[in-house]
Amino acid sequence: MHARFTSLTLRRAIKRRKPPTGPLNVCLMSSDSASYPTASEERTEEIRAALDEVRARVKAAAESSSENSVEPRLVAVSKYKSAADIMACYQHGQRDFGENYAAELAEKAAVLPKDIRWHFIGGLQSNKCKPLAAIPNIYAVQTVDSTKKATALNKSLPDDRQTPLNIYIQVNTSGEDQKSGITPLKKSEPTSTDLVDLAKLIIRDCPRLRLVGLMTIGSFEASTGSDEENPDFKSLVETKEALTEILRSDSSLSGEWGVNGDLELSMGMSADFELAIRAGSGSVRVGTGIFGSRAPK
C-alpha cells in the first residue's frame, strides 16, 4: 500500500522549507536532507556534473532562441532511477522530476522531500487518475488525451488541495499508432475537434485543473535527424497557435489557462531538447542526459 500524507503533514513540510529565490530549477538545499536516501559520493558527483552540463545547454539554447523570452523548465526524468539518485539532483537544486508510472511515482513521492514538483509523463490510463491525484505534490500531468481522463482527475483531487493540477494535452504529432495523443490542429480546420473540445472542457468544467499547454513526443527519426527543423515540433507549434486563437475568441471561457496568457509547449528530450527549445519549448524532459542510461525494468 502506498503511503499517503495528510494536508497537515504537507503544510508542515512546506513550512520547514523556504521557497526558492533564484531561477526555477535552482533552489536552496534542505536542512534535513540527511534523513533521505543518499547516493555514493562518486555517483552524486557524476549526477551533479551531468545536471550542470544539461542546465548549461538549456540556458545556451534559450539564449540563442528568438522563441523563448524565459529559460525553459528542466524536468529531470527519473524513471527506474533510485530515490538516492533523485536526492543527488535535489541537493543540487533540482525540483522538477518526471515519472512514467503512477505506482513508481507514488512510491518515490512517499519517501522524498515534499517540495519536489512531480510531473507525470507516461501513458495515462483512466484507472490511474485517482492514485495520481492523491499524491500531495503532484504538480502536472502531461499526458491527458481524453475528456474522460480530465474529468477523472478533476473529480479525484482532494478537497483540501490548495492549487489546481497543471494539465498538458498530449498531441500525437508524429501520427505513430503506438503513441498516445490527440490529432494535431491546423488553423484551417473547424473549431470543434477532439483537441478543442478537450481544452474547453478543462477550462470550463474542471475547476481543479489548469490547462497549461500541449505536450508531444517526437518520432525517433525526427529527433535524431536534421538539426535544422523537427517536423513534430513544428506541428505542435502550429497546433498551439491554432488552439490559442480559438480559445481567445471564445468569450464564454471565463477560466484561466496557459502561462502568462499563452499555452506552454512541453517538447524535447535528451536527444533533441536544444532543438525543441529553439523551436519554442517551455519545458523539456531530460533523463539519460542527467542520470545515464536506464537499466531494463
PDB file of C-alpha atoms in Angstrom:
ATOM      1  CA  MET A   1       0.000   0.000   0.000  1.00  0.00           C
ATOM      2  CA  HIS A   2       1.375   3.405  -0.907  1.00  0.00           C
ATOM      3  CA  ALA A   3       1.851   5.893   1.895  1.00  0.00           C
ATOM      4  CA  ARG A   4      -0.299   8.989   1.844  1.00  0.00           C
ATOM      5  CA  PHE A   5       0.430  12.266   3.508  1.00  0.00           C
ATOM      6  CA  THR A   6      -2.220  14.407   5.158  1.00  0.00           C
ATOM      7  CA  SER A   7      -2.606  18.053   4.255  1.00  0.00           C
ATOM      8  CA  LEU A   8      -1.251  18.922   7.718  1.00  0.00           C
ATOM      9  CA  THR A   9       1.928  16.962   7.055  1.00  0.00           C
ATOM     10  CA  LEU A  10       2.320  18.653   3.691  1.00  0.00           C
ATOM     11  CA  ARG A  11       1.842  22.107   5.182  1.00  0.00           C
ATOM     12  CA  ARG A  12       4.447  21.371   7.851  1.00  0.00           C
ATOM     13  CA  ALA A  13       6.865  20.126   5.215  1.00  0.00           C
ATOM     14  CA  ILE A  14       6.358  23.249   3.131  1.00  0.00           C
ATOM     15  CA  LYS A  15       6.711  25.468   6.214  1.00  0.00           C
ATOM     16  CA  ARG A  16      10.079  23.910   7.069  1.00  0.00           C
ATOM     17  CA  ARG A  17      11.477  24.745   3.647  1.00  0.00           C
ATOM     18  CA  LYS A  18      11.810  28.322   2.463  1.00  0.00           C
ATOM     19  CA  PRO A  19      10.658  28.925  -1.115  1.00  0.00           C
ATOM     20  CA  PRO A  20      13.357  29.310  -3.787  1.00  0.00           C
ATOM     21  CA  THR A  21      14.550  32.802  -4.592  1.00  0.00           C
ATOM     22  CA  GLY A  22      16.600  32.011  -7.702  1.00  0.00           C
ATOM     23  CA  PRO A  23      15.735  30.558 -11.130  1.00  0.00           C
ATOM     24  CA  LEU A  24      13.061  27.896 -11.462  1.00  0.00           C
ATOM     25  CA  ASN A  25      15.461  24.945 -11.338  1.00  0.00           C
ATOM     26  CA  VAL A  26      17.826  26.273  -8.638  1.00  0.00           C
ATOM     27  CA  CYS A  27      16.658  26.033  -5.024  1.00  0.00           C
ATOM     28  CA  LEU A  28      18.250  26.001  -1.599  1.00  0.00           C
ATOM     29  CA  MET A  29      19.327  22.666  -0.125  1.00  0.00           C
ATOM     30  CA  SER A  30      17.002  21.345   2.548  1.00  0.00           C
ATOM     31  CA  SER A  31      18.457  21.341   6.049  1.00  0.00           C
ATOM     32  CA  ASP A  32      17.050  17.892   6.832  1.00  0.00           C
ATOM     33  CA  SER A  33      18.231  16.183   3.634  1.00  0.00           C
ATOM     34  CA  ALA A  34      20.285  13.721   5.691  1.00  0.00           C
ATOM     35  CA  SER A  35      17.074  11.871   6.559  1.00  0.00           C
ATOM     36  CA  TYR A  36      16.532  10.927   2.913  1.00  0.00           C
ATOM     37  CA  PRO A  37      18.241   8.234   0.787  1.00  0.00           C
ATOM     38  CA  THR A  38      21.715   9.241  -0.359  1.00  0.00           C
ATOM     39  CA  ALA A  39      23.869   8.088  -3.262  1.00  0.00           C
ATOM     40  CA  SER A  40      27.572   7.364  -3.009  1.00  0.00           C
ATOM     41  CA  GLU A  41      29.923  10.308  -3.278  1.00  0.00           C
ATOM     42  CA  GLU A  42      31.103   9.141  -6.700  1.00  0.00           C
ATOM     43  CA  ARG A  43      27.555   8.731  -8.019  1.00  0.00           C
ATOM     44  CA  THR A  44      26.494  12.071  -6.574  1.00  0.00           C
ATOM     45  CA  GLU A  45      29.341  13.891  -8.312  1.00  0.00           C
ATOM     46  CA  GLU A  46      28.553  12.098 -11.573  1.00  0.00           C
ATOM     47  CA  ILE A  47      24.914  13.182 -11.477  1.00  0.00           C
ATOM     48  CA  ARG A  48      25.714  16.751 -10.455  1.00  0.00           C
ATOM     49  CA  ALA A  49      28.236  17.168 -13.268  1.00  0.00           C
ATOM     50  CA  ALA A  50      25.721  15.857 -15.807  1.00  0.00           C
ATOM     51  CA  LEU A  51      22.987  18.111 -14.408  1.00  0.00           C
ATOM     52  CA  ASP A  52      25.264  21.147 -14.641  1.00  0.00           C
ATOM     53  CA  GLU A  53      26.057  20.311 -18.258  1.00  0.00           C
ATOM     54  CA  VAL A  54      22.395  19.920 -19.198  1.00  0.00           C
ATOM     55  CA  ARG A  55      21.482  23.173 -17.433  1.00  0.00           C
ATOM     56  CA  ALA A  56      24.207  24.991 -19.337  1.00  0.00           C
ATOM     57  CA  ARG A  57      22.941  23.591 -22.626  1.00  0.00           C
ATOM     58  CA  VAL A  58      19.351  24.576 -21.778  1.00  0.00           C
ATOM     59  CA  LYS A  59      20.474  28.110 -20.969  1.00  0.00           C
ATOM     60  CA  ALA A  60      22.571  28.418 -24.137  1.00  0.00           C
ATOM     61  CA  ALA A  61      19.756  27.119 -26.342  1.00  0.00           C
ATOM     62  CA  ALA A  62      17.290  29.556 -24.772  1.00  0.00           C
ATOM     63  CA  GLU A  63      19.659  32.478 -25.247  1.00  0.00           C
ATOM     64  CA  SER A  64      20.096  31.609 -28.913  1.00  0.00           C
ATOM     65  CA  SER A  65      16.354  31.314 -29.499  1.00  0.00           C
ATOM     66  CA  SER A  66      14.069  34.111 -30.563  1.00  0.00           C
ATOM     67  CA  GLU A  67      11.100  31.995 -29.435  1.00  0.00           C
ATOM     68  CA  ASN A  68      11.909  31.936 -25.712  1.00  0.00           C
ATOM     69  CA  SER A  69      11.934  35.032 -23.505  1.00  0.00           C
ATOM     70  CA  VAL A  70      12.487  32.964 -20.336  1.00  0.00           C
ATOM     71  CA  GLU A  71      14.617  29.918 -19.620  1.00  0.00           C
ATOM     72  CA  PRO A  72      12.580  26.721 -20.115  1.00  0.00           C
ATOM     73  CA  ARG A  73      11.748  24.429 -17.235  1.00  0.00           C
ATOM     74  CA  LEU A  74      14.020  21.402 -16.969  1.00  0.00           C
ATOM     75  CA  VAL A  75      12.193  18.244 -15.883  1.00  0.00           C
ATOM     76  CA  ALA A  76      14.617  15.537 -14.771  1.00  0.00           C
ATOM     77  CA  VAL A  77      13.121  12.222 -15.899  1.00  0.00           C
ATOM     78  CA  SER A  78      13.844   9.747 -13.107  1.00  0.00           C
ATOM     79  CA  LYS A  79      12.033   6.664 -14.415  1.00  0.00           C
ATOM     80  CA  TYR A  80      13.643   3.472 -12.993  1.00  0.00           C
ATOM     81  CA  LYS A  81      16.145   5.615 -11.067  1.00  0.00           C
ATOM     82  CA  SER A  82      16.574   5.298  -7.328  1.00  0.00           C
ATOM     83  CA  ALA A  83      15.395   7.748  -4.695  1.00  0.00           C
ATOM     84  CA  ALA A  84      19.078   8.280  -3.860  1.00  0.00           C
ATOM     85  CA  ASP A  85      19.793   9.401  -7.437  1.00  0.00           C
ATOM     86  CA  ILE A  86      16.879  11.815  -7.254  1.00  0.00           C
ATOM     87  CA  MET A  87      18.231  13.210  -3.990  1.00  0.00           C
ATOM     88  CA  ALA A  88      21.595  13.862  -5.642  1.00  0.00           C
ATOM     89  CA  CYS A  89      19.747  16.128  -8.099  1.00  0.00           C
ATOM     90  CA  TYR A  90      17.540  17.610  -5.402  1.00  0.00           C
ATOM     91  CA  GLN A  91      20.523  18.605  -3.274  1.00  0.00           C
ATOM     92  CA  HIS A  92      21.939  20.322  -6.361  1.00  0.00           C
ATOM     93  CA  GLY A  93      18.843  22.496  -6.675  1.00  0.00           C
ATOM     94  CA  GLN A  94      16.603  20.432  -8.957  1.00  0.00           C
ATOM     95  CA  ARG A  95      12.916  20.423  -8.079  1.00  0.00           C
ATOM     96  CA  ASP A  96      11.034  19.240 -11.183  1.00  0.00           C
ATOM     97  CA  PHE A  97      11.078  15.469 -11.762  1.00  0.00           C
ATOM     98  CA  GLY A  98       9.182  13.326 -14.261  1.00  0.00           C
ATOM     99  CA  GLU A  99       7.932   9.772 -13.873  1.00  0.00           C
ATOM    100  CA  ASN A 100       6.256   7.417 -16.355  1.00  0.00           C
ATOM    101  CA  TYR A 101       4.455   5.057 -13.977  1.00  0.00           C
ATOM    102  CA  ALA A 102       1.895   6.063 -11.375  1.00  0.00           C
ATOM    103  CA  ALA A 103       2.914   3.406  -8.832  1.00  0.00           C
ATOM    104  CA  GLU A 104       6.604   4.264  -9.089  1.00  0.00           C
ATOM    105  CA  LEU A 105       5.843   7.967  -8.719  1.00  0.00           C
ATOM    106  CA  ALA A 106       3.724   7.341  -5.614  1.00  0.00           C
ATOM    107  CA  GLU A 107       6.435   5.204  -4.002  1.00  0.00           C
ATOM    108  CA  LYS A 108       9.114   7.835  -4.582  1.00  0.00           C
ATOM    109  CA  ALA A 109       6.905  10.736  -3.529  1.00  0.00           C
ATOM    110  CA  ALA A 110       6.294   8.989  -0.206  1.00  0.00           C
ATOM    111  CA  VAL A 111       9.993   8.913   0.748  1.00  0.00           C
ATOM    112  CA  LEU A 112      11.331  12.090  -0.860  1.00  0.00           C
ATOM    113  CA  PRO A 113      11.020  15.812   0.019  1.00  0.00           C
ATOM    114  CA  LYS A 114       7.561  17.269  -0.292  1.00  0.00           C
ATOM    115  CA  ASP A 115       8.642  20.362  -2.198  1.00  0.00           C
ATOM    116  CA  ILE A 116       9.514  18.262  -5.249  1.00  0.00           C
ATOM    117  CA  ARG A 117       7.277  19.092  -8.201  1.00  0.00           C
ATOM    118  CA  TRP A 118       6.280  15.754  -9.724  1.00  0.00           C
ATOM    119  CA  HIS A 119       5.324  15.584 -13.400  1.00  0.00           C
ATOM    120  CA  PHE A 120       3.546  12.502 -14.712  1.00  0.00           C
ATOM    121  CA  ILE A 121       4.765  11.994 -18.274  1.00  0.00           C
ATOM    122  CA  GLY A 122       3.807   8.381 -19.039  1.00  0.00           C
ATOM    123  CA  GLY A 123       0.817   6.989 -20.856  1.00  0.00           C
ATOM    124  CA  LEU A 124      -2.224   7.854 -18.750  1.00  0.00           C
ATOM    125  CA  GLN A 125      -4.835   5.195 -18.058  1.00  0.00           C
ATOM    126  CA  SER A 126      -8.199   6.157 -16.605  1.00  0.00           C
ATOM    127  CA  ASN A 127      -7.741   3.849 -13.608  1.00  0.00           C
ATOM    128  CA  LYS A 128      -4.507   5.651 -12.690  1.00  0.00           C
ATOM    129  CA  CYS A 129      -6.127   9.083 -12.393  1.00  0.00           C
ATOM    130  CA  LYS A 130      -7.324   8.566  -8.812  1.00  0.00           C
ATOM    131  CA  PRO A 131      -3.982   7.352  -7.342  1.00  0.00           C
ATOM    132  CA  LEU A 132      -2.115  10.107  -9.174  1.00  0.00           C
ATOM    133  CA  ALA A 133      -4.492  12.765  -7.865  1.00  0.00           C
ATOM    134  CA  ALA A 134      -3.920  11.507  -4.298  1.00  0.00           C
ATOM    135  CA  ILE A 135      -0.195  12.386  -4.372  1.00  0.00           C
ATOM    136  CA  PRO A 136       0.017  15.696  -2.453  1.00  0.00           C
ATOM    137  CA  ASN A 137       2.827  17.211  -4.517  1.00  0.00           C
ATOM    138  CA  ILE A 138       1.803  16.023  -7.958  1.00  0.00           C
ATOM    139  CA  TYR A 139       2.438  19.195  -9.962  1.00  0.00           C
ATOM    140  CA  ALA A 140       1.459  18.313 -13.516  1.00  0.00           C
ATOM    141  CA  VAL A 141       0.042  15.555 -15.671  1.00  0.00           C
ATOM    142  CA  GLN A 142       1.476  16.000 -19.152  1.00  0.00           C
ATOM    143  CA  THR A 143      -0.312  13.199 -20.982  1.00  0.00           C
ATOM    144  CA  VAL A 144      -4.043  13.923 -20.836  1.00  0.00           C
ATOM    145  CA  ASP A 145      -5.690  12.922 -24.125  1.00  0.00           C
ATOM    146  CA  SER A 146      -9.393  12.488 -23.412  1.00  0.00           C
ATOM    147  CA  THR A 147     -12.292  14.201 -21.683  1.00  0.00           C
ATOM    148  CA  LYS A 148     -12.812  11.060 -19.593  1.00  0.00           C
ATOM    149  CA  LYS A 149      -9.329  11.279 -18.093  1.00  0.00           C
ATOM    150  CA  ALA A 150      -9.546  15.013 -17.488  1.00  0.00           C
ATOM    151  CA  THR A 151     -12.863  14.590 -15.726  1.00  0.00           C
ATOM    152  CA  ALA A 152     -11.500  11.724 -13.617  1.00  0.00           C
ATOM    153  CA  LEU A 153      -8.505  13.776 -12.486  1.00  0.00           C
ATOM    154  CA  ASN A 154     -10.692  16.763 -11.609  1.00  0.00           C
ATOM    155  CA  LYS A 155     -13.078  14.556  -9.632  1.00  0.00           C
ATOM    156  CA  SER A 156     -10.291  12.696  -7.799  1.00  0.00           C
ATOM    157  CA  LEU A 157      -8.271  15.624  -6.473  1.00  0.00           C
ATOM    158  CA  PRO A 158      -8.603  16.061  -2.682  1.00  0.00           C
ATOM    159  CA  ASP A 159     -10.884  18.842  -1.459  1.00  0.00           C
ATOM    160  CA  ASP A 160      -8.068  20.332   0.609  1.00  0.00           C
ATOM    161  CA  ARG A 161      -5.636  20.701  -2.299  1.00  0.00           C
ATOM    162  CA  GLN A 162      -4.573  24.345  -2.388  1.00  0.00           C
ATOM    163  CA  THR A 163      -3.637  24.724  -6.075  1.00  0.00           C
ATOM    164  CA  PRO A 164      -5.031  23.424  -9.376  1.00  0.00           C
ATOM    165  CA  LEU A 165      -3.317  20.462 -11.023  1.00  0.00           C
ATOM    166  CA  ASN A 166      -1.459  21.601 -14.134  1.00  0.00           C
ATOM    167  CA  ILE A 167      -2.510  19.810 -17.294  1.00  0.00           C
ATOM    168  CA  TYR A 168      -0.844  19.383 -20.665  1.00  0.00           C
ATOM    169  CA  ILE A 169      -2.806  17.836 -23.515  1.00  0.00           C
ATOM    170  CA  GLN A 170      -0.750  15.221 -25.339  1.00  0.00           C
ATOM    171  CA  VAL A 171      -0.702  15.620 -29.105  1.00  0.00           C
ATOM    172  CA  ASN A 172       0.435  12.808 -31.401  1.00  0.00           C
ATOM    173  CA  THR A 173       2.337  14.957 -33.872  1.00  0.00           C
ATOM    174  CA  SER A 174       4.154  12.026 -35.491  1.00  0.00           C
ATOM    175  CA  GLY A 175       0.984  10.041 -36.202  1.00  0.00           C
ATOM    176  CA  GLU A 176       2.538   6.843 -34.860  1.00  0.00           C
ATOM    177  CA  ASP A 177      -0.004   4.204 -33.837  1.00  0.00           C
ATOM    178  CA  GLN A 178       1.980   3.135 -30.764  1.00  0.00           C
ATOM    179  CA  LYS A 179       1.866   6.629 -29.291  1.00  0.00           C
ATOM    180  CA  SER A 180      -0.954   8.209 -27.354  1.00  0.00           C
ATOM    181  CA  GLY A 181      -2.232  11.677 -28.044  1.00  0.00           C
ATOM    182  CA  ILE A 182      -4.783  13.688 -29.970  1.00  0.00           C
ATOM    183  CA  THR A 183      -4.514  14.596 -33.634  1.00  0.00           C
ATOM    184  CA  PRO A 184      -2.731  17.942 -34.243  1.00  0.00           C
ATOM    185  CA  LEU A 185      -4.693  21.039 -35.177  1.00  0.00           C
ATOM    186  CA  LYS A 186      -4.292  23.395 -38.118  1.00  0.00           C
ATOM    187  CA  LYS A 187      -5.666  26.900 -38.475  1.00  0.00           C
ATOM    188  CA  SER A 188      -7.760  25.909 -41.481  1.00  0.00           C
ATOM    189  CA  GLU A 189      -9.642  23.214 -39.520  1.00  0.00           C
ATOM    190  CA  PRO A 190     -13.054  23.660 -37.848  1.00  0.00           C
ATOM    191  CA  THR A 191     -13.235  24.964 -34.302  1.00  0.00           C
ATOM    192  CA  SER A 192     -14.805  21.774 -32.958  1.00  0.00           C
ATOM    193  CA  THR A 193     -12.315  18.904 -32.823  1.00  0.00           C
ATOM    194  CA  ASP A 194     -11.304  16.435 -30.103  1.00  0.00           C
ATOM    195  CA  LEU A 195      -8.454  18.732 -29.103  1.00  0.00           C
ATOM    196  CA  VAL A 196     -10.565  21.877 -28.948  1.00  0.00           C
ATOM    197  CA  ASP A 197     -13.370  20.115 -27.109  1.00  0.00           C
ATOM    198  CA  LEU A 198     -10.939  18.715 -24.514  1.00  0.00           C
ATOM    199  CA  ALA A 199      -9.262  22.075 -23.974  1.00  0.00           C
ATOM    200  CA  LYS A 200     -12.591  23.823 -23.463  1.00  0.00           C
ATOM    201  CA  LEU A 201     -13.845  21.130 -21.093  1.00  0.00           C
ATOM    202  CA  ILE A 202     -10.748  21.530 -18.892  1.00  0.00           C
ATOM    203  CA  ILE A 203     -11.124  25.306 -18.788  1.00  0.00           C
ATOM    204  CA  ARG A 204     -14.891  25.411 -18.382  1.00  0.00           C
ATOM    205  CA  ASP A 205     -15.826  22.288 -16.428  1.00  0.00           C
ATOM    206  CA  CYS A 206     -12.743  21.249 -14.439  1.00  0.00           C
ATOM    207  CA  PRO A 207     -12.094  23.956 -11.818  1.00  0.00           C
ATOM    208  CA  ARG A 208      -9.472  21.863 -10.026  1.00  0.00           C
ATOM    209  CA  LEU A 209      -7.393  21.614 -13.193  1.00  0.00           C
ATOM    210  CA  ARG A 210      -5.485  24.273 -15.085  1.00  0.00           C
ATOM    211  CA  LEU A 211      -4.771  23.837 -18.773  1.00  0.00           C
ATOM    212  CA  VAL A 212      -1.122  24.859 -19.062  1.00  0.00           C
ATOM    213  CA  GLY A 213      -0.216  23.736 -22.540  1.00  0.00           C
ATOM    214  CA  LEU A 214       0.494  20.974 -25.029  1.00  0.00           C
ATOM    215  CA  MET A 215       2.948  18.083 -24.961  1.00  0.00           C
ATOM    216  CA  THR A 216       4.380  15.825 -27.648  1.00  0.00           C
ATOM    217  CA  ILE A 217       6.955  13.066 -28.053  1.00  0.00           C
ATOM    218  CA  GLY A 218       8.717  13.417 -31.382  1.00  0.00           C
ATOM    219  CA  SER A 219       9.410  10.401 -33.547  1.00  0.00           C
ATOM    220  CA  PHE A 220      12.828   8.752 -33.304  1.00  0.00           C
ATOM    221  CA  GLU A 221      13.597   9.684 -36.895  1.00  0.00           C
ATOM    222  CA  ALA A 222      12.695  13.333 -36.383  1.00  0.00           C
ATOM    223  CA  SER A 223      14.572  13.529 -33.076  1.00  0.00           C
ATOM    224  CA  THR A 224      17.800  12.085 -34.441  1.00  0.00           C
ATOM    225  CA  GLY A 225      17.673  13.575 -37.920  1.00  0.00           C
ATOM    226  CA  SER A 226      18.320  17.106 -39.128  1.00  0.00           C
ATOM    227  CA  ASP A 227      19.496  19.780 -36.717  1.00  0.00           C
ATOM    228  CA  GLU A 228      17.580  22.410 -38.657  1.00  0.00           C
ATOM    229  CA  GLU A 229      13.912  21.628 -38.088  1.00  0.00           C
ATOM    230  CA  ASN A 230      11.911  18.888 -36.422  1.00  0.00           C
ATOM    231  CA  PRO A 231       8.536  18.406 -38.171  1.00  0.00           C
ATOM    232  CA  ASP A 232       6.922  17.141 -34.953  1.00  0.00           C
ATOM    233  CA  PHE A 233       7.947  20.280 -33.064  1.00  0.00           C
ATOM    234  CA  LYS A 234       6.746  22.425 -35.950  1.00  0.00           C
ATOM    235  CA  SER A 235       3.393  20.633 -35.860  1.00  0.00           C
ATOM    236  CA  LEU A 236       2.987  21.262 -32.120  1.00  0.00           C
ATOM    237  CA  VAL A 237       3.815  24.956 -32.565  1.00  0.00           C
ATOM    238  CA  GLU A 238       1.165  25.210 -35.304  1.00  0.00           C
ATOM    239  CA  THR A 239      -1.316  23.366 -33.096  1.00  0.00           C
ATOM    240  CA  LYS A 240      -0.648  25.756 -30.238  1.00  0.00           C
ATOM    241  CA  GLU A 241      -1.181  28.789 -32.462  1.00  0.00           C
ATOM    242  CA  ALA A 242      -4.451  27.430 -33.839  1.00  0.00           C
ATOM    243  CA  LEU A 243      -5.796  26.387 -30.431  1.00  0.00           C
ATOM    244  CA  THR A 244      -4.773  29.658 -28.800  1.00  0.00           C
ATOM    245  CA  GLU A 245      -6.661  31.625 -31.437  1.00  0.00           C
ATOM    246  CA  ILE A 246      -9.788  29.515 -30.895  1.00  0.00           C
ATOM    247  CA  LEU A 247      -9.678  29.792 -27.098  1.00  0.00           C
ATOM    248  CA  ARG A 248      -9.096  33.544 -27.137  1.00  0.00           C
ATOM    249  CA  SER A 249     -12.030  34.073 -29.476  1.00  0.00           C
ATOM    250  CA  ASP A 250     -14.460  32.169 -27.227  1.00  0.00           C
ATOM    251  CA  SER A 251     -15.961  34.735 -24.875  1.00  0.00           C
ATOM    252  CA  SER A 252     -17.741  32.025 -22.889  1.00  0.00           C
ATOM    253  CA  LEU A 253     -14.459  30.751 -21.420  1.00  0.00           C
ATOM    254  CA  SER A 254     -14.019  32.504 -18.092  1.00  0.00           C
ATOM    255  CA  GLY A 255     -11.460  30.158 -16.534  1.00  0.00           C
ATOM    256  CA  GLU A 256      -7.742  30.843 -16.538  1.00  0.00           C
ATOM    257  CA  TRP A 257      -5.465  28.873 -18.833  1.00  0.00           C
ATOM    258  CA  GLY A 258      -1.910  28.881 -20.127  1.00  0.00           C
ATOM    259  CA  VAL A 259       1.174  30.574 -18.716  1.00  0.00           C
ATOM    260  CA  ASN A 260       1.296  34.364 -18.874  1.00  0.00           C
ATOM    261  CA  GLY A 261      -1.563  34.353 -21.342  1.00  0.00           C
ATOM    262  CA  ASP A 262      -0.087  31.751 -23.683  1.00  0.00           C
ATOM    263  CA  LEU A 263      -0.085  27.965 -23.978  1.00  0.00           C
ATOM    264  CA  GLU A 264       3.215  26.370 -22.968  1.00  0.00           C
ATOM    265  CA  LEU A 265       4.845  23.650 -25.058  1.00  0.00           C
ATOM    266  CA  SER A 266       6.425  20.590 -23.482  1.00  0.00           C
ATOM    267  CA  MET A 267       8.637  19.001 -26.110  1.00  0.00           C
ATOM    268  CA  GLY A 268      12.201  17.814 -26.311  1.00  0.00           C
ATOM    269  CA  MET A 269      14.092  15.043 -24.544  1.00  0.00           C
ATOM    270  CA  SER A 270      17.736  14.061 -24.110  1.00  0.00           C
ATOM    271  CA  ALA A 271      18.408  13.686 -27.841  1.00  0.00           C
ATOM    272  CA  ASP A 272      16.659  16.807 -29.070  1.00  0.00           C
ATOM    273  CA  PHE A 273      15.907  19.234 -26.240  1.00  0.00           C
ATOM    274  CA  GLU A 274      18.111  22.015 -27.630  1.00  0.00           C
ATOM    275  CA  LEU A 275      16.304  21.927 -30.964  1.00  0.00           C
ATOM    276  CA  ALA A 276      12.996  21.887 -29.087  1.00  0.00           C
ATOM    277  CA  ILE A 277      13.969  24.980 -27.103  1.00  0.00           C
ATOM    278  CA  ARG A 278      14.921  26.828 -30.263  1.00  0.00           C
ATOM    279  CA  ALA A 279      11.504  25.867 -31.653  1.00  0.00           C
ATOM    280  CA  GLY A 280       9.760  27.391 -28.640  1.00  0.00           C
ATOM    281  CA  SER A 281       9.524  24.689 -25.966  1.00  0.00           C
ATOM    282  CA  GLY A 282       8.852  25.970 -22.460  1.00  0.00           C
ATOM    283  CA  SER A 283       9.526  22.644 -20.750  1.00  0.00           C
ATOM    284  CA  VAL A 284      11.995  19.892 -21.655  1.00  0.00           C
ATOM    285  CA  ARG A 285      12.189  16.353 -20.278  1.00  0.00           C
ATOM    286  CA  VAL A 286      15.719  15.001 -19.864  1.00  0.00           C
ATOM    287  CA  GLY A 287      16.534  11.637 -18.306  1.00  0.00           C
ATOM    288  CA  THR A 288      19.537   9.887 -19.882  1.00  0.00           C
ATOM    289  CA  GLY A 289      21.421  13.171 -20.188  1.00  0.00           C
ATOM    290  CA  ILE A 290      21.299  13.555 -16.394  1.00  0.00           C
ATOM    291  CA  PHE A 291      21.125  10.058 -14.910  1.00  0.00           C
ATOM    292  CA  GLY A 292      22.746   7.994 -17.659  1.00  0.00           C
ATOM    293  CA  SER A 293      21.264   5.013 -19.479  1.00  0.00           C
ATOM    294  CA  ARG A 294      18.464   3.161 -17.731  1.00  0.00           C
ATOM    295  CA  ALA A 295      18.763  -0.479 -16.823  1.00  0.00           C
ATOM    296  CA  PRO A 296      15.904  -2.691 -18.069  1.00  0.00           C
ATOM    297  CA  LYS A 297      12.981  -2.833 -15.628  1.00  0.00           C
TER     298      LYS A 297
END
